[in-house]
Short mmCIF file of C-alpha atoms and ligand atoms in Angstrom, two decimals:
data_model
loop_
_atom_site.label_atom_id
_atom_site.label_comp_id
_atom_site.label_asym_id
_atom_site.label_seq_id
_atom_site.Cartn_x
_atom_site.Cartn_y
_atom_site.Cartn_z
CA MET M 1 -17.78 -2.45 -8.43
CA ALA M 2 -15.25 -4.54 -6.45
CA LYS M 3 -13.56 -7.30 -8.40
CA SER M 4 -15.10 -10.68 -7.68
CA ARG M 5 -14.28 -14.33 -8.06
CA ILE M 6 -16.60 -15.79 -10.67
CA ALA M 7 -17.09 -19.42 -11.66
CA VAL M 8 -18.62 -20.36 -15.01
CA VAL M 9 -19.93 -23.94 -15.25
CA GLY M 10 -20.09 -25.09 -18.88
CA ALA M 11 -17.54 -23.94 -21.45
CA GLY M 12 -19.71 -24.22 -24.58
CA LEU M 13 -21.03 -21.51 -26.87
CA MET M 14 -22.45 -19.40 -24.03
CA GLY M 15 -20.15 -20.32 -21.13
CA HIS M 16 -16.87 -19.31 -22.79
CA GLY M 17 -18.42 -16.02 -23.94
CA ILE M 18 -19.75 -15.23 -20.46
CA ALA M 19 -16.33 -16.01 -18.97
CA GLN M 20 -14.80 -13.64 -21.53
CA VAL M 21 -17.09 -10.74 -20.54
CA PHE M 22 -16.33 -11.12 -16.83
CA ALA M 23 -12.57 -11.50 -17.35
CA LEU M 24 -12.54 -8.39 -19.54
CA ALA M 25 -14.34 -6.54 -16.72
CA GLY M 26 -11.43 -7.40 -14.40
CA HIS M 27 -12.87 -10.33 -12.45
CA GLU M 28 -10.96 -13.54 -11.71
CA VAL M 29 -12.84 -16.28 -13.57
CA THR M 30 -12.67 -20.05 -13.28
CA ILE M 31 -14.37 -22.15 -15.92
CA THR M 32 -15.24 -25.84 -15.84
CA ASP M 33 -16.71 -28.44 -18.19
CA THR M 34 -17.05 -32.22 -18.12
CA VAL M 35 -15.88 -32.54 -21.74
CA ALA M 36 -12.09 -32.15 -21.75
CA GLN M 37 -11.96 -30.85 -25.32
CA ASN M 38 -14.45 -28.06 -24.52
CA LEU M 39 -12.55 -27.05 -21.40
CA ASP M 40 -9.12 -27.25 -23.03
CA SER M 41 -10.18 -25.05 -25.94
CA ALA M 42 -12.00 -22.42 -23.81
CA LYS M 43 -9.00 -20.12 -23.37
CA SER M 44 -7.98 -20.23 -27.02
CA ARG M 45 -11.57 -19.50 -28.11
CA ILE M 46 -11.73 -16.53 -25.72
CA ALA M 47 -8.32 -15.30 -26.90
CA ALA M 48 -9.45 -15.49 -30.54
CA ASN M 49 -12.62 -13.50 -29.73
CA LEU M 50 -10.67 -10.82 -27.85
CA ARG M 51 -8.26 -10.49 -30.76
CA ASP M 52 -11.05 -10.30 -33.32
CA LEU M 53 -12.89 -7.62 -31.34
CA GLY M 54 -9.77 -5.57 -30.60
CA ASP M 55 -10.34 -6.04 -26.83
CA ASP M 56 -7.59 -6.24 -24.19
CA GLU M 57 -6.04 -9.66 -24.76
CA SER M 58 -4.37 -9.62 -21.33
CA ALA M 59 -7.83 -10.45 -19.89
CA ILE M 60 -7.18 -14.06 -20.83
CA ALA M 61 -4.72 -14.30 -17.89
CA ARG M 62 -7.69 -13.93 -15.52
CA VAL M 63 -9.40 -17.09 -16.88
CA THR M 64 -8.49 -20.37 -15.15
CA PRO M 65 -9.88 -23.67 -16.48
CA ARG M 66 -10.55 -26.31 -13.82
CA ALA M 67 -11.66 -29.84 -14.65
CA ASP M 68 -12.99 -30.41 -11.12
CA LEU M 69 -16.33 -28.72 -10.31
CA ALA M 70 -15.59 -28.36 -6.58
CA GLU M 71 -12.24 -26.67 -7.30
CA ALA M 72 -13.83 -24.41 -9.88
CA VAL M 73 -16.56 -23.04 -7.60
CA ARG M 74 -14.74 -23.07 -4.22
CA GLY M 75 -14.20 -19.50 -3.01
CA ALA M 76 -16.44 -18.02 -5.72
CA ASP M 77 -18.60 -14.97 -5.01
CA TYR M 78 -20.79 -15.78 -7.98
CA VAL M 79 -21.43 -18.96 -9.97
CA VAL M 80 -23.16 -18.94 -13.35
CA GLU M 81 -24.24 -22.19 -14.95
CA ALA M 82 -24.31 -22.57 -18.75
CA VAL M 83 -24.48 -26.36 -19.25
CA SER M 84 -26.82 -28.19 -21.63
CA GLU M 85 -30.54 -27.34 -21.45
CA ASN M 86 -31.61 -30.26 -19.24
CA LEU M 87 -33.58 -29.80 -15.99
CA PRO M 88 -32.36 -32.86 -14.02
CA LEU M 89 -28.76 -32.06 -15.00
CA LYS M 90 -29.07 -28.45 -13.83
CA GLN M 91 -30.82 -29.47 -10.57
CA LYS M 92 -28.12 -32.03 -9.79
CA LEU M 93 -25.38 -29.57 -10.61
CA PHE M 94 -26.70 -26.82 -8.32
CA ALA M 95 -27.14 -29.30 -5.45
CA GLU M 96 -23.47 -30.24 -5.92
CA ILE M 97 -22.34 -26.60 -6.31
CA GLU M 98 -24.14 -25.64 -3.09
CA ARG M 99 -21.97 -28.11 -1.17
CA HIS M 100 -18.79 -26.30 -2.17
CA VAL M 101 -19.63 -22.59 -1.95
CA ARG M 102 -20.15 -20.13 0.91
CA ASN M 103 -23.71 -19.47 2.13
CA GLU M 104 -23.77 -16.04 0.51
CA THR M 105 -22.38 -17.05 -2.92
CA ILE M 106 -24.93 -16.08 -5.58
CA LEU M 107 -25.96 -18.87 -7.95
CA ALA M 108 -27.30 -18.14 -11.45
CA SER M 109 -28.59 -20.25 -14.32
CA ASN M 110 -28.36 -19.17 -17.96
CA THR M 111 -31.22 -21.44 -19.01
CA SER M 112 -33.09 -20.37 -22.16
CA VAL M 113 -36.56 -21.55 -21.17
CA ILE M 114 -36.55 -23.80 -18.09
CA PRO M 115 -38.26 -22.05 -15.13
CA ILE M 116 -35.65 -20.85 -12.64
CA THR M 117 -38.04 -21.95 -9.89
CA ALA M 118 -37.83 -25.56 -11.12
CA ILE M 119 -34.03 -25.49 -11.31
CA MET M 120 -33.49 -23.93 -7.88
CA GLN M 121 -36.32 -25.45 -5.82
CA GLY M 122 -34.13 -28.10 -4.17
CA LEU M 123 -31.48 -25.69 -2.88
CA LYS M 124 -30.99 -25.18 0.84
CA ARG M 125 -30.58 -21.41 0.37
CA ARG M 126 -32.93 -20.42 -2.40
CA GLU M 127 -32.71 -16.70 -1.61
CA ARG M 128 -29.30 -16.49 -3.35
CA ALA M 129 -30.47 -18.19 -6.57
CA LEU M 130 -31.71 -16.50 -9.73
CA GLY M 131 -31.62 -16.62 -13.53
CA THR M 132 -29.34 -14.63 -15.83
CA HIS M 133 -30.44 -15.02 -19.40
CA TRP M 134 -27.69 -13.93 -21.80
CA TRP M 135 -28.07 -13.73 -25.59
CA ASN M 136 -25.72 -15.19 -28.17
CA PRO M 137 -22.98 -14.13 -28.64
CA PRO M 138 -22.67 -13.00 -25.00
CA PHE M 139 -19.85 -10.57 -25.78
CA LEU M 140 -21.83 -8.77 -28.51
CA VAL M 141 -25.51 -8.74 -27.47
CA PRO M 142 -25.91 -6.33 -24.54
CA LEU M 143 -28.99 -7.72 -22.77
CA VAL M 144 -28.86 -9.98 -19.72
CA GLU M 145 -32.27 -10.71 -18.16
CA VAL M 146 -31.94 -11.11 -14.37
CA ILE M 147 -34.82 -13.29 -13.24
CA GLU M 148 -35.94 -13.54 -9.65
CA THR M 149 -38.02 -16.35 -8.20
CA GLN M 150 -40.44 -16.11 -5.28
CA TRP M 151 -37.47 -16.87 -3.00
CA THR M 152 -34.75 -14.58 -4.42
CA SER M 153 -33.59 -11.82 -2.07
CA ALA M 154 -33.62 -8.18 -3.18
CA GLN M 155 -29.88 -8.03 -2.34
CA ALA M 156 -29.06 -10.92 -4.68
CA VAL M 157 -30.96 -9.23 -7.51
CA ALA M 158 -29.36 -5.83 -6.87
CA TRP M 159 -25.82 -7.28 -6.66
CA THR M 160 -26.30 -9.29 -9.88
CA MET M 161 -27.75 -6.31 -11.74
CA GLU M 162 -24.73 -4.21 -10.67
CA LEU M 163 -22.27 -6.98 -11.60
CA HIS M 164 -23.58 -7.10 -15.17
CA LEU M 165 -23.94 -3.32 -15.53
CA ALA M 166 -20.33 -2.84 -14.42
CA ALA M 167 -19.26 -5.47 -16.98
CA GLY M 168 -20.79 -3.37 -19.77
CA LYS M 169 -24.01 -5.37 -20.15
CA LYS M 170 -27.57 -4.03 -20.11
CA PRO M 171 -29.27 -6.00 -17.32
CA ALA M 172 -33.08 -6.10 -17.19
CA HIS M 173 -34.86 -7.11 -14.01
CA VAL M 174 -37.55 -9.77 -14.60
CA LYS M 175 -39.71 -9.63 -11.47
CA LYS M 176 -41.56 -12.90 -11.99
CA ASP M 177 -40.26 -16.25 -13.22
CA VAL M 178 -42.51 -16.58 -16.30
CA PRO M 179 -41.77 -18.83 -19.32
CA GLY M 180 -39.72 -16.99 -21.93
CA PHE M 181 -38.89 -14.21 -19.43
CA ILE M 182 -39.31 -10.90 -21.34
CA GLY M 183 -37.19 -11.09 -24.49
CA ASN M 184 -38.30 -14.47 -25.79
CA ARG M 185 -41.98 -13.80 -25.04
CA LEU M 186 -41.81 -10.70 -27.24
CA GLN M 187 -39.65 -12.35 -29.90
CA HIS M 188 -41.89 -15.40 -30.23
CA ALA M 189 -45.12 -13.40 -30.24
CA LEU M 190 -43.72 -11.84 -33.43
CA TRP M 191 -42.56 -15.20 -34.84
CA ARG M 192 -46.02 -16.72 -34.28
CA GLU M 193 -47.63 -14.04 -36.45
CA ALA M 194 -44.78 -14.22 -39.00
CA ILE M 195 -45.39 -17.96 -39.44
CA SER M 196 -49.17 -17.44 -39.54
CA LEU M 197 -48.88 -14.94 -42.42
CA VAL M 198 -47.00 -17.55 -44.47
CA GLU M 199 -49.33 -20.38 -43.41
CA HIS M 200 -52.38 -18.41 -44.54
CA GLY M 201 -50.90 -17.49 -47.93
CA ILE M 202 -50.72 -13.75 -47.26
CA CYS M 203 -47.08 -13.66 -48.31
CA ASP M 204 -44.03 -15.89 -48.51
CA ALA M 205 -41.25 -16.17 -45.91
CA GLU M 206 -38.86 -13.83 -47.78
CA THR M 207 -41.56 -11.16 -47.84
CA VAL M 208 -42.23 -11.40 -44.08
CA ASP M 209 -38.55 -10.85 -43.37
CA ALA M 210 -38.21 -8.11 -46.00
CA VAL M 211 -41.20 -6.21 -44.57
CA ILE M 212 -39.79 -6.28 -41.04
CA LYS M 213 -36.24 -5.38 -42.09
CA ALA M 214 -37.43 -2.47 -44.24
CA SER M 215 -39.92 -1.01 -41.72
CA PHE M 216 -40.09 -1.20 -37.93
CA GLY M 217 -36.93 -3.34 -37.91
CA ARG M 218 -35.08 -0.17 -38.93
CA ARG M 219 -36.31 1.68 -35.86
CA ILE M 220 -36.64 -1.00 -33.24
CA ALA M 221 -33.07 -0.81 -31.88
CA VAL M 222 -33.71 2.83 -30.92
CA LEU M 223 -37.49 2.90 -30.53
CA GLY M 224 -39.13 0.25 -28.37
CA PRO M 225 -42.81 -0.60 -28.97
CA LEU M 226 -44.07 1.25 -25.92
CA GLU M 227 -42.01 4.33 -26.73
CA ASN M 228 -43.48 4.02 -30.21
CA ALA M 229 -47.03 3.74 -28.82
CA ASP M 230 -46.50 6.91 -26.82
CA LEU M 231 -44.93 8.62 -29.82
CA VAL M 232 -47.95 7.96 -32.06
CA GLY M 233 -50.44 8.24 -29.18
CA THR M 234 -52.09 5.62 -27.00
CA ASP M 235 -55.46 6.58 -28.58
CA LEU M 236 -54.18 5.67 -32.04
CA THR M 237 -52.67 2.47 -30.62
CA LEU M 238 -56.05 1.56 -29.13
CA ALA M 239 -57.83 2.19 -32.43
CA ILE M 240 -55.31 -0.01 -34.29
CA HIS M 241 -55.66 -2.79 -31.71
CA GLU M 242 -59.46 -2.76 -31.93
CA THR M 243 -59.20 -3.59 -35.65
CA VAL M 244 -56.02 -5.67 -35.86
CA LEU M 245 -55.86 -7.78 -32.69
CA PRO M 246 -58.97 -9.85 -33.44
CA ALA M 247 -57.33 -10.83 -36.76
CA ILE M 248 -53.88 -11.71 -35.35
CA ASP M 249 -52.99 -15.33 -34.62
CA SER M 250 -53.74 -16.14 -30.98
CA ARG M 251 -53.58 -19.95 -31.05
CA PRO M 252 -52.00 -21.21 -27.83
CA GLY M 253 -49.73 -23.90 -29.35
CA PRO M 254 -47.13 -24.08 -32.13
CA SER M 255 -48.38 -23.52 -35.68
CA PRO M 256 -49.39 -26.65 -37.68
CA TYR M 257 -47.28 -25.17 -40.53
CA LEU M 258 -44.19 -25.22 -38.30
CA GLN M 259 -45.00 -28.72 -37.08
CA LYS M 260 -45.20 -29.93 -40.68
CA LEU M 261 -41.85 -28.35 -41.59
CA VAL M 262 -40.24 -30.27 -38.74
CA ALA M 263 -42.08 -33.52 -39.57
CA ASP M 264 -40.90 -33.18 -43.21
CA GLY M 265 -37.27 -32.73 -42.12
CA ARG M 266 -37.17 -29.10 -43.29
CA LEU M 267 -35.14 -28.00 -40.27
CA GLY M 268 -33.57 -24.81 -41.63
CA PHE M 269 -29.81 -24.37 -42.07
CA LYS M 270 -29.03 -27.84 -40.71
CA SER M 271 -31.00 -29.56 -43.50
CA GLY M 272 -30.54 -26.87 -46.16
CA GLU M 273 -34.21 -25.89 -46.14
CA GLY M 274 -36.72 -24.55 -43.62
CA PHE M 275 -39.12 -21.73 -44.44
CA ARG M 276 -36.86 -21.30 -47.50
CA LYS M 277 -33.86 -22.99 -49.14
CA TRP M 278 -30.33 -22.21 -47.92
CA SER M 279 -27.13 -23.07 -49.79
CA ALA M 280 -23.94 -23.36 -47.72
CA LYS M 281 -22.79 -20.05 -49.22
CA GLU M 282 -26.04 -18.28 -48.28
CA GLN M 283 -25.86 -19.64 -44.75
CA ALA M 284 -22.27 -18.41 -44.29
CA ALA M 285 -23.17 -15.01 -45.76
CA LEU M 286 -26.13 -14.54 -43.40
CA ARG M 287 -24.13 -15.57 -40.34
CA ALA M 288 -21.31 -13.16 -41.33
CA LYS M 289 -23.80 -10.33 -41.91
CA VAL M 290 -25.38 -10.76 -38.47
CA PHE M 291 -21.98 -10.97 -36.74
CA ALA M 292 -20.70 -7.86 -38.56
CA HIS M 293 -23.87 -5.94 -37.63
CA LEU M 294 -23.58 -6.93 -33.95
CA LYS M 295 -19.91 -5.97 -33.94
CA ALA M 296 -20.62 -2.58 -35.50
CA THR M 297 -23.37 -1.79 -32.98
CA ARG M 298 -21.89 -3.35 -29.84
CA ASN M 299 -21.20 -0.02 -28.13
CA SER M 300 -24.45 1.69 -29.12
N1 LIG Z 401 -27.02 -20.91 -27.56
C1 LIG Z 401 -27.79 -19.88 -27.28
O1 LIG Z 401 -28.08 -19.03 -28.13
C2 LIG Z 401 -28.28 -19.66 -25.86
C3 LIG Z 401 -28.76 -18.40 -25.49
C4 LIG Z 401 -29.18 -18.20 -24.17
C5 LIG Z 401 -29.12 -19.24 -23.26
N2 LIG Z 401 -28.66 -20.47 -23.66
C6 LIG Z 401 -28.61 -21.54 -22.65
O2 LIG Z 401 -27.28 -21.62 -22.15
C7 LIG Z 401 -27.00 -22.97 -21.78
C8 LIG Z 401 -25.78 -23.46 -22.54
O3 LIG Z 401 -26.06 -23.37 -23.92
P1 LIG Z 401 -24.89 -23.45 -25.03
O4 LIG Z 401 -25.51 -22.99 -26.29
O5 LIG Z 401 -23.66 -22.79 -24.51
O6 LIG Z 401 -24.68 -25.03 -25.09
P2 LIG Z 401 -23.36 -25.84 -25.50
O7 LIG Z 401 -23.81 -27.20 -25.86
O8 LIG Z 401 -22.55 -25.06 -26.49
O9 LIG Z 401 -22.53 -25.89 -24.14
C9 LIG Z 401 -22.92 -26.64 -23.02
C10 LIG Z 401 -21.65 -27.11 -22.34
O10 LIG Z 401 -22.01 -27.69 -21.09
C11 LIG Z 401 -21.11 -28.77 -20.88
N3 LIG Z 401 -21.64 -29.65 -19.84
C12 LIG Z 401 -22.63 -30.58 -19.94
N4 LIG Z 401 -22.84 -31.16 -18.73
C13 LIG Z 401 -21.96 -30.57 -17.86
C14 LIG Z 401 -21.69 -30.72 -16.48
N5 LIG Z 401 -22.37 -31.60 -15.73
N6 LIG Z 401 -20.75 -29.95 -15.91
C15 LIG Z 401 -20.05 -29.06 -16.65
N7 LIG Z 401 -20.26 -28.86 -17.99
C16 LIG Z 401 -21.20 -29.62 -18.56
C17 LIG Z 401 -20.98 -29.41 -22.25
O11 LIG Z 401 -19.85 -30.24 -22.33
C18 LIG Z 401 -20.88 -28.17 -23.13
O12 LIG Z 401 -19.53 -27.74 -23.30
C19 LIG Z 401 -28.27 -23.79 -22.06
O13 LIG Z 401 -29.05 -23.84 -20.91
C20 LIG Z 401 -28.94 -22.94 -23.14
O14 LIG Z 401 -30.33 -23.18 -23.21
C21 LIG Z 401 -28.22 -20.69 -24.92
#
């Protein structure tokens, strides 16, 4: 794929990592942020990541921080927004960005859950707007969901899919702008049942996690659920669903158990206790374990 000029708006956790991936793929990347400290530290954070991963550190030369939004996006072929998760902020930002880019520049939001339709509805040229949902850390988790709205052109989707594929990511085309896209719908369907098992006294939180990690969690990176259903047979899957689905939690809202945890201030790592207690040492150990696992499997 031809090298492009890419602008990343927001230099936080996701933005600096996205900039890193595109710079490593050979693109010229500008990055902007309204908080000077976040912008000023972006290059050193990217450099540290590249060093840690053993990636080509010369990629950092292709990253240019710009404090001014207009300067950052002017001349860009592609703009990806990774600012705070706030609808009015994102809407305002895209209206401003649209004033400074060419008509054909593709505009993407990395929102976690806000509908892309809501973010992009006020644009003059909505056919070039879409969602790209990366996963943290962007340089280690392969998936990028590419979400089209009712207005997005097929060309914008195809170009964006190719851009991410050529940068070593695994893009997935989400054909309708539904809440949670694909990945988070699946992930949170599982979390709902995980919480329900604890809420109903079937097991404790450690046991839920241990069961997953010691069973289908072992296979899931190489055997998706629908491959698995075909492997065991759709007839067996149907028989299992006839018995199990009526018993699985299907409440439409968040679990009362989860609501109580939050109301009680049991917020997880940040308060030292959530579904279970976490010492500072245990928190650091779990974070390090996840990072090491993602590093070891990044090219698989
Ligand atoms: N953290 C995750 O795991 C994750 C995963 C997928 C998607 N996302 C989404 O990505 C986006 C960014 O998340 P994050 O975790 O990087 O947040 P973050 O808080 O680390 O970074 C957001 C950055 O945006 C900057 N910012 C705020 N207003 C701005 C403006 N008007 N112009 C330029 N910069 C501005 C902030 O200064 C900050 O540096 C959010 O929409 C989030 O929901 C996050």
